[in-house]
Coordinates of C-alpha atoms in Angstrom, one line a residue:
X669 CA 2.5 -10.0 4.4
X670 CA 3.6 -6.8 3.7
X671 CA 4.8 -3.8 5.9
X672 CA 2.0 -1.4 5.6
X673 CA -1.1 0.0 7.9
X674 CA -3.9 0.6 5.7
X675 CA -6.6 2.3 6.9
X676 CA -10.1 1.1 5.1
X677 CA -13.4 2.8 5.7
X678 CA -16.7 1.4 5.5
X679 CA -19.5 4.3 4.7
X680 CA -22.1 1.2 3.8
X681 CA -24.1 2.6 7.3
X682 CA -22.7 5.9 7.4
X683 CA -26.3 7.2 6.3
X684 CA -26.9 11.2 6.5
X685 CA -23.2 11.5 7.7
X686 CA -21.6 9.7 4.5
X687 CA -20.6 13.3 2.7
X688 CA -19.2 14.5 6.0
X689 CA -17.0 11.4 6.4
X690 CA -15.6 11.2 3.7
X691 CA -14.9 14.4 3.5
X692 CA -13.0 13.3 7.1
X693 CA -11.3 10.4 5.2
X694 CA -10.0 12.6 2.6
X695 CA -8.5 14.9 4.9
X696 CA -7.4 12.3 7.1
X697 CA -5.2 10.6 3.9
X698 CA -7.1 7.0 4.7
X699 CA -6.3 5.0 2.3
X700 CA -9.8 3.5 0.8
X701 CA -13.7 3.4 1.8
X702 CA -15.3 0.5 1.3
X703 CA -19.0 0.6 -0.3
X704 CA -21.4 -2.3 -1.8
X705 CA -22.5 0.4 -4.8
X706 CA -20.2 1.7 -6.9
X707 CA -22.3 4.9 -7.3
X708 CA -21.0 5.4 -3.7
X709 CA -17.8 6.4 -5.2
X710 CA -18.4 8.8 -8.0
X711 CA -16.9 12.3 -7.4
X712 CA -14.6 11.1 -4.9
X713 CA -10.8 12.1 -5.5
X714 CA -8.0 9.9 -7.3
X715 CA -6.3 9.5 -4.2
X716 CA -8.5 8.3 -2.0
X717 CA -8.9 4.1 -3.2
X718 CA -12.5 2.9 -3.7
X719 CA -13.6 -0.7 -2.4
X720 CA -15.9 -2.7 -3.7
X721 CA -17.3 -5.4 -1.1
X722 CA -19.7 -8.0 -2.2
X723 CA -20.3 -10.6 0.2
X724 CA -22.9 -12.2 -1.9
X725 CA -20.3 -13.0 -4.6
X726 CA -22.1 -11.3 -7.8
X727 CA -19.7 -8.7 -9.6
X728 CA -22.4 -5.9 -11.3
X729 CA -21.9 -5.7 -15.1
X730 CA -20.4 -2.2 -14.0
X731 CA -17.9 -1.3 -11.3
X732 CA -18.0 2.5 -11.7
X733 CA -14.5 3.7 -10.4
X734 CA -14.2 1.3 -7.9
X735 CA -10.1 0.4 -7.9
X736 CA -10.8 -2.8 -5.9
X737 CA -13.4 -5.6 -5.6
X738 CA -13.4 -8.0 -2.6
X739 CA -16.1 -10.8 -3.1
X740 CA -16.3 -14.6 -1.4
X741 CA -15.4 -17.4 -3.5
X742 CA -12.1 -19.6 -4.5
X743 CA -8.9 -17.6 -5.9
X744 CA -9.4 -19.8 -9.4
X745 CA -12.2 -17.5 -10.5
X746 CA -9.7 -14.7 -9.9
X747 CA -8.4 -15.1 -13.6
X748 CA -11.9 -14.8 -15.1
X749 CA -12.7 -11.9 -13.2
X750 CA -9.5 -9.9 -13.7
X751 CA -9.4 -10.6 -17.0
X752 CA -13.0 -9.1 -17.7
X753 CA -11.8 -6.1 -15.7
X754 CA -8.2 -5.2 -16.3
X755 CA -6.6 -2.2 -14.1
X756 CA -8.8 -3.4 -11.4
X757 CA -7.7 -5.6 -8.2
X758 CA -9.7 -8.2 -6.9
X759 CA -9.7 -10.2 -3.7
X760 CA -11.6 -12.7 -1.3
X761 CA -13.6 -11.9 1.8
X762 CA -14.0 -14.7 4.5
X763 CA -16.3 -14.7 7.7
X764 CA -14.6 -16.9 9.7
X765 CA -16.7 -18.6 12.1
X766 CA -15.6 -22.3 12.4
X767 CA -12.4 -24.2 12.0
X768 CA -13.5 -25.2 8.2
X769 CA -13.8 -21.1 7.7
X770 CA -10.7 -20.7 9.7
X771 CA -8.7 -23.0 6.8
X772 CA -10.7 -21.0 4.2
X773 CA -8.6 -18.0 5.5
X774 CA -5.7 -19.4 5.5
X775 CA -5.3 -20.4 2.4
X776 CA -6.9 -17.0 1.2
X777 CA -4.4 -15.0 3.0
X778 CA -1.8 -17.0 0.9
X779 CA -3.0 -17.2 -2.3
X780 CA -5.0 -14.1 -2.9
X781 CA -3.4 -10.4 -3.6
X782 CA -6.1 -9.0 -0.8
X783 CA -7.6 -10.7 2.1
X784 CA -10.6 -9.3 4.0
X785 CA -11.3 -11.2 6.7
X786 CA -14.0 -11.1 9.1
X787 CA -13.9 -12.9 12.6
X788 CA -17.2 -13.8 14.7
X789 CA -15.6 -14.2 17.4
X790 CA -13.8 -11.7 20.2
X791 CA -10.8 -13.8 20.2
X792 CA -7.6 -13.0 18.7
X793 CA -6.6 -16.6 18.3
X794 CA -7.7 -17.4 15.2
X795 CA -6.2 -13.9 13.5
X796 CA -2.8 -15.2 14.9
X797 CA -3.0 -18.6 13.1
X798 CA -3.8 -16.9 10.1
X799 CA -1.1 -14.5 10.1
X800 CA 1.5 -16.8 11.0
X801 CA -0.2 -19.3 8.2
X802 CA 1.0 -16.3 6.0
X803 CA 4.3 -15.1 7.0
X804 CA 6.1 -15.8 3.5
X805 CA 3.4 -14.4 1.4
X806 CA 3.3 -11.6 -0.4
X807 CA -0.2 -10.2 -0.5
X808 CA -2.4 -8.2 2.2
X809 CA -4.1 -9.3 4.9
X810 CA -7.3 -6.6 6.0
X811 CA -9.5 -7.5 8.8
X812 CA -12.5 -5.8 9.8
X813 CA -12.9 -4.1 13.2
X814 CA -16.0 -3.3 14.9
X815 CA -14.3 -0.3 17.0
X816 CA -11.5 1.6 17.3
X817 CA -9.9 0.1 20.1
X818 CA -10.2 -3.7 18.3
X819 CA -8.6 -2.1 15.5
X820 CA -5.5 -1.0 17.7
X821 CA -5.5 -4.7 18.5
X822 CA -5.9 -5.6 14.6
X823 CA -2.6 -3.1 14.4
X824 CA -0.4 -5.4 17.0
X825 CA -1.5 -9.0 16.8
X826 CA 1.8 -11.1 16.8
X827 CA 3.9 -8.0 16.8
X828 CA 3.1 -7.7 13.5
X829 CA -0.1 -7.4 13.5
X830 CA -2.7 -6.9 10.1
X831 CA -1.8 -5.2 7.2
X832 CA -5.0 -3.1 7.5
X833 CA -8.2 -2.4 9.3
X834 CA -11.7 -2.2 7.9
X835 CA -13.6 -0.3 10.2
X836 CA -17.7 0.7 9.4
X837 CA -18.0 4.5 10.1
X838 CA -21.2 6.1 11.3
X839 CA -20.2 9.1 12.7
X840 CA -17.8 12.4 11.6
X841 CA -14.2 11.2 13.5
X842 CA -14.3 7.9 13.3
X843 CA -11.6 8.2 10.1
X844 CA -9.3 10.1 12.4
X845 CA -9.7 7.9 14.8
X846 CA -9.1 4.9 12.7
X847 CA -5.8 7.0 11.3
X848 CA -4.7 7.1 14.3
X849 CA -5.0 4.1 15.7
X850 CA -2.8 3.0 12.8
X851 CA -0.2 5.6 13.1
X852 CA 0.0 5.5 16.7
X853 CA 2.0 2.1 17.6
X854 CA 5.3 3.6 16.5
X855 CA 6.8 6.8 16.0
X856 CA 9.6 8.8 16.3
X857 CA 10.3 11.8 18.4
X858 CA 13.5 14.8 18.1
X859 CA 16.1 13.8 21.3
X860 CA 19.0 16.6 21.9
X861 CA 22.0 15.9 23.8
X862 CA 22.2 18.0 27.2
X863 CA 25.0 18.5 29.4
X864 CA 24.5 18.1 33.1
X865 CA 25.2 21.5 35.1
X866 CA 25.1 20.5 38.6
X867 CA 23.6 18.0 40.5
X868 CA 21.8 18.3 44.1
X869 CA 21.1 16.2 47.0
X870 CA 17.7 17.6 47.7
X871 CA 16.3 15.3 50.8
X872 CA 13.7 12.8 50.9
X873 CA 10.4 12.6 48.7
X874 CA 8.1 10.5 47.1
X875 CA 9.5 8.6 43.7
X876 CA 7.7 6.2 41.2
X877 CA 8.7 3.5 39.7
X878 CA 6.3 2.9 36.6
X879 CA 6.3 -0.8 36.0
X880 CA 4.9 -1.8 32.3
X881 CA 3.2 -4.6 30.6
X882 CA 5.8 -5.1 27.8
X883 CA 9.6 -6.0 28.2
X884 CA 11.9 -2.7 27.3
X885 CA 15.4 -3.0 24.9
X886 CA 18.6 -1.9 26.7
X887 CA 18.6 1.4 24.8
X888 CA 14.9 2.4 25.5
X889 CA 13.1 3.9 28.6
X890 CA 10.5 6.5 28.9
X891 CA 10.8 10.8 29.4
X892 CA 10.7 12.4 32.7
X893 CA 11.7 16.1 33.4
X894 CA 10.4 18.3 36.3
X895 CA 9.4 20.9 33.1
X896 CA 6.8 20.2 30.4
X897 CA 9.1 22.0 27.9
X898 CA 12.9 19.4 29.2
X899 CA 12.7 16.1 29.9
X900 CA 15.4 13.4 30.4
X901 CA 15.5 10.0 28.7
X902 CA 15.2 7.6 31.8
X903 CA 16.5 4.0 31.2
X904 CA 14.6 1.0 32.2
X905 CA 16.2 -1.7 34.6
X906 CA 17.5 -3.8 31.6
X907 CA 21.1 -3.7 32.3
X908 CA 22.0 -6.0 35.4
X909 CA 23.5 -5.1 39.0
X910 CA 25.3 -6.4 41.7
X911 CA 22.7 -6.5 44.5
X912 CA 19.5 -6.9 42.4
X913 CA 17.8 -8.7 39.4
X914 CA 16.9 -7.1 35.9
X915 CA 13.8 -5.8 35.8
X916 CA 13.1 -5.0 32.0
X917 CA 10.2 -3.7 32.2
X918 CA 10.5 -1.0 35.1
X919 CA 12.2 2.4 34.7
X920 CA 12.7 4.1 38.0
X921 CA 11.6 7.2 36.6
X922 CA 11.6 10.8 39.4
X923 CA 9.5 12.8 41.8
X924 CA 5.6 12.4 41.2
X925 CA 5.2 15.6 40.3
X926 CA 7.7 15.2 37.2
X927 CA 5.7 15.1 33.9
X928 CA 6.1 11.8 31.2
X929 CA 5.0 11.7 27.8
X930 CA 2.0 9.5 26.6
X931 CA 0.0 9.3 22.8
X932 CA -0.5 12.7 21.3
X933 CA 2.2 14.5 22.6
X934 CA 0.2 14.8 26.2
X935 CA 1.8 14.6 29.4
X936 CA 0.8 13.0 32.5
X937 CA 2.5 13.7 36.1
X938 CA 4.2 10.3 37.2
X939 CA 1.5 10.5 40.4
X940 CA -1.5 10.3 37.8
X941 CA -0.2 6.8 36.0
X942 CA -2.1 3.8 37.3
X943 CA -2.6 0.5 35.6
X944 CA -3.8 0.7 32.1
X945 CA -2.1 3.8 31.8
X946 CA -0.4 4.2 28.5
X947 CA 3.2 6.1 28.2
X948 CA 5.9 6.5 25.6
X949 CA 8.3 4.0 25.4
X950 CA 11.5 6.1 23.6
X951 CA 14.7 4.5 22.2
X952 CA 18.0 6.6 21.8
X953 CA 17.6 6.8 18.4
X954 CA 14.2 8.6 18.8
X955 CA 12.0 5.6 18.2
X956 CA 8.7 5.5 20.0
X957 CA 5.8 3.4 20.8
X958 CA 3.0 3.1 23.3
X959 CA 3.3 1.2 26.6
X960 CA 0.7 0.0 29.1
X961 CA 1.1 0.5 32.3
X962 CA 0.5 -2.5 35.1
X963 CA 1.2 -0.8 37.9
X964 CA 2.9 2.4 39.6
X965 CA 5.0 1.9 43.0
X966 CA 5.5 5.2 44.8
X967 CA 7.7 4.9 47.7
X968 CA 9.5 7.4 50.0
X969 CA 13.3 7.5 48.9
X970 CA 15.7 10.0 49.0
X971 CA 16.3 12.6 45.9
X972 CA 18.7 14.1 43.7
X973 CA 18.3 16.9 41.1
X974 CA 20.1 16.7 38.1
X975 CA 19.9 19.9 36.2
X976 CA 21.1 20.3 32.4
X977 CA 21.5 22.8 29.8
X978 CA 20.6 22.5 25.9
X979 CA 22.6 23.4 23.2
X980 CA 19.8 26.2 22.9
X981 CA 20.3 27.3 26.1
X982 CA 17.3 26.0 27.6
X983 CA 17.4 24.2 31.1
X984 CA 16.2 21.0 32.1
X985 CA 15.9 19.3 35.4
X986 CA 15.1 15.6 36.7
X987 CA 14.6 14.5 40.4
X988 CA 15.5 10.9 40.3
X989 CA 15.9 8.7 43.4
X990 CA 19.6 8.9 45.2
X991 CA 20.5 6.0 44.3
X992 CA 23.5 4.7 42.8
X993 CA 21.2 2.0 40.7
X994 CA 18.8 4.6 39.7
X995 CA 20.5 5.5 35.8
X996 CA 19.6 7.3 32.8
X997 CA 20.9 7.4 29.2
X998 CA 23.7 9.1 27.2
X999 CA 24.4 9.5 23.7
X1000 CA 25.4 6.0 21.6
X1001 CA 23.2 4.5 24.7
X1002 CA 25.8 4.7 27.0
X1003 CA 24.0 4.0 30.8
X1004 CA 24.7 6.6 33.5
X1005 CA 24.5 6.1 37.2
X1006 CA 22.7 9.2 38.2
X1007 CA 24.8 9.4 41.3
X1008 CA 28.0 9.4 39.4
X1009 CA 26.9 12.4 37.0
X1010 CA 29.2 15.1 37.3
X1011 CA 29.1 18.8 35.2
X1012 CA 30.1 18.3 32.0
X1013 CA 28.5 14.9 31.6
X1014 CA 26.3 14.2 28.4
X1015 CA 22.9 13.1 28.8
X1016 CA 19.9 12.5 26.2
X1017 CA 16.7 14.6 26.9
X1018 CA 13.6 16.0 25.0
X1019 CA 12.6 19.6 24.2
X1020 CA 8.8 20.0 23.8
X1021 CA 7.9 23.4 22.4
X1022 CA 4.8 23.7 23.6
X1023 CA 3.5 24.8 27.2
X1024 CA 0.8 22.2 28.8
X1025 CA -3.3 22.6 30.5
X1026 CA -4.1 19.3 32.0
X1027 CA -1.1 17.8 29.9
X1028 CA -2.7 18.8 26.6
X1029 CA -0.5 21.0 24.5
X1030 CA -1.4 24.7 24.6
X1031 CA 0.2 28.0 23.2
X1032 CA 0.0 30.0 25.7
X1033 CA 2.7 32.3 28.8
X1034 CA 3.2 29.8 31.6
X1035 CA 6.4 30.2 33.0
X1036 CA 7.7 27.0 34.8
X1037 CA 11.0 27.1 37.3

């Protein structure tokens, strides 16, 4: 297995859009198309790679520039092939519809330098066997999707999830999309350390507690800032307390009307989130990744405003619940009880630049205070 997310597009049924794709694909930096003609790839740049997939197993006398070739058949005609055709790469496609197929897989996975694997099935059951069948080896595992949200699936299957995604294209966007699906798992975003200016006893209000599908680290939580342009790393209820289990994968996180941070930069107000929501899980180091929601509890509680400064100058402020329990996070992941800040105080927070329509970014005046 190795550590990449390769991105493979199949124009075989792209028709009268093929040109316009991968013209997309280019653009987009994917990393190969995938054709059953070689003439498919002539004028097409060095840096985009050119698959060859032959599923009825006979290589043509001429491979054009194709950089790859993926055919059935057992890894000991490998040196044949490869000999006949040095400089190219070769590996084994597998449809795997039985438990016999399912082996077949296996084995392919672990032996061959590339792996294209094609379930029949919906279930991700038999892509975990394989990829745990294949922990220790060195080549690449791609398996095909049928959409964009299977191949965000593909992405994360065991954590690890396949080395790449062969996805047909039919339509301009669909190489953006597949890009992104790759990219979007994990990330990292710019934190800044702000200092606390005051805090406020502001009476009571509504406050949502945004409970996730996935279990959160001790230095992770999500954004939440009463600005789209400040927010305030909020930490989840990892760390125990005195009156209360751990929940790890809760973060008490403000007012409903404060915004949060989803994919693509967008903000949603806390109020919006309901389950199968997605939002930015954020570590103190930056790291990022994309969280599902299960469910959102809002609940009448009493409030406190926290406001900060930047080291630009710019403010930030958070209305969190008034509680004693209720903490967010400081540099070196130090936990703070939001009851106990105090001027001075340093907290970690994010400064998107840009101002927000229906939580899409948007360069435009809007004044928020």
């Amino acid at each position: 297995m190795t550590g990449n997310r390769l991105c493979w597009l199949d124009i075989r049924a792209a028709g009268k859009a093929t040109a316009a794709i991968l013209e997309e694909a280019v653009h987009q930096g994917l990393d190969a198309v995938v054709a059953s003609d070689p003439a498919a790839f002539a004028g097409l740049p060095p840096t985009l790679g050119k698959v060859l997939l032959l599923r009825g197993g006979e290589l043509p006398e001429h491979l054009g520039e194709a950089d790859t070739v993926v055919l059935p058949g057992p890894s000991a005609e490998r040196a044949t092939q490869q000999a006949a055709h040095p400089g190219v790469r070769f590996g084994r496609y597998v449809e795997i519809v039985d438990a016999p197929t399912l082996a077949e897989a296996c084995t392919a996975a672990r032996e061959e330098e590339i792996a294209v694997l094609d379930f029949r099935d919906p279930t991700k059951i038999p892509l975990e066997i394989v990829l745990a069948a294949a922990a220790e080896s060195d080549g690449t595992i791609v398996t095909v999707a049928h959409d964009v949200p299977e191949a965000e699936i593909l992405f994360g299957v065991l954590e690890v999830g396949s080395d790449g995604v062969l996805m047909a294209a039919r339509s301009v966007g669909d190489a953006t999309a597949l890009r992104r699906a790759a990219t979007g798992q994990h990330g990292e975003i710019p934190l800044v350390e702000l200092e606390v200016t005051r805090t406020q006893h502001v009476g009571m209000g509504e406050r949502a507690c945004v409970d996730t599908c996935t279990y959160f680290g001790q230095d992770e939580g999500i954004l939440v800032g009463s600005h789209s342009k400040g927010m305030v790393l909020c930490v989840s209820e990892t760390h125990p307390l005195p009156y209360m289990p751990t929940r790890p994968f809760r973060v008490n996180a403000g007012a409903i009307h404060s915004y949060t941070v989803a994919a693509d930069g967008r903000t949603h107000y806390l109020s919006e989130l309901e389950a199968g929501s997605k939002v930015l899980a954020v570590t103190t180091k930056g790291r990022t990744r994309l969280v599902t929601v299960g469910r959102v509890k809002i609940e009448t509680r009493p409030l406190i405003s926290i406001d900060a400064v930047a080291p630009n100058g710019q403010t930030v402020n958070l209305i969190l619940q008034d509680d004693w329990h209720v903490r967010v996070l400081g540099p070196d992941a130090v936990v703070l009880n939001s009851t106990e800040l105090q001027p001075g105080d340093r907290i970690l927070g994010h400064l998107p630049t840009a101002d927000r329509h229906v939580g899409y970014p948007i360069e435009e005046f809007c004044r928020e205070q």
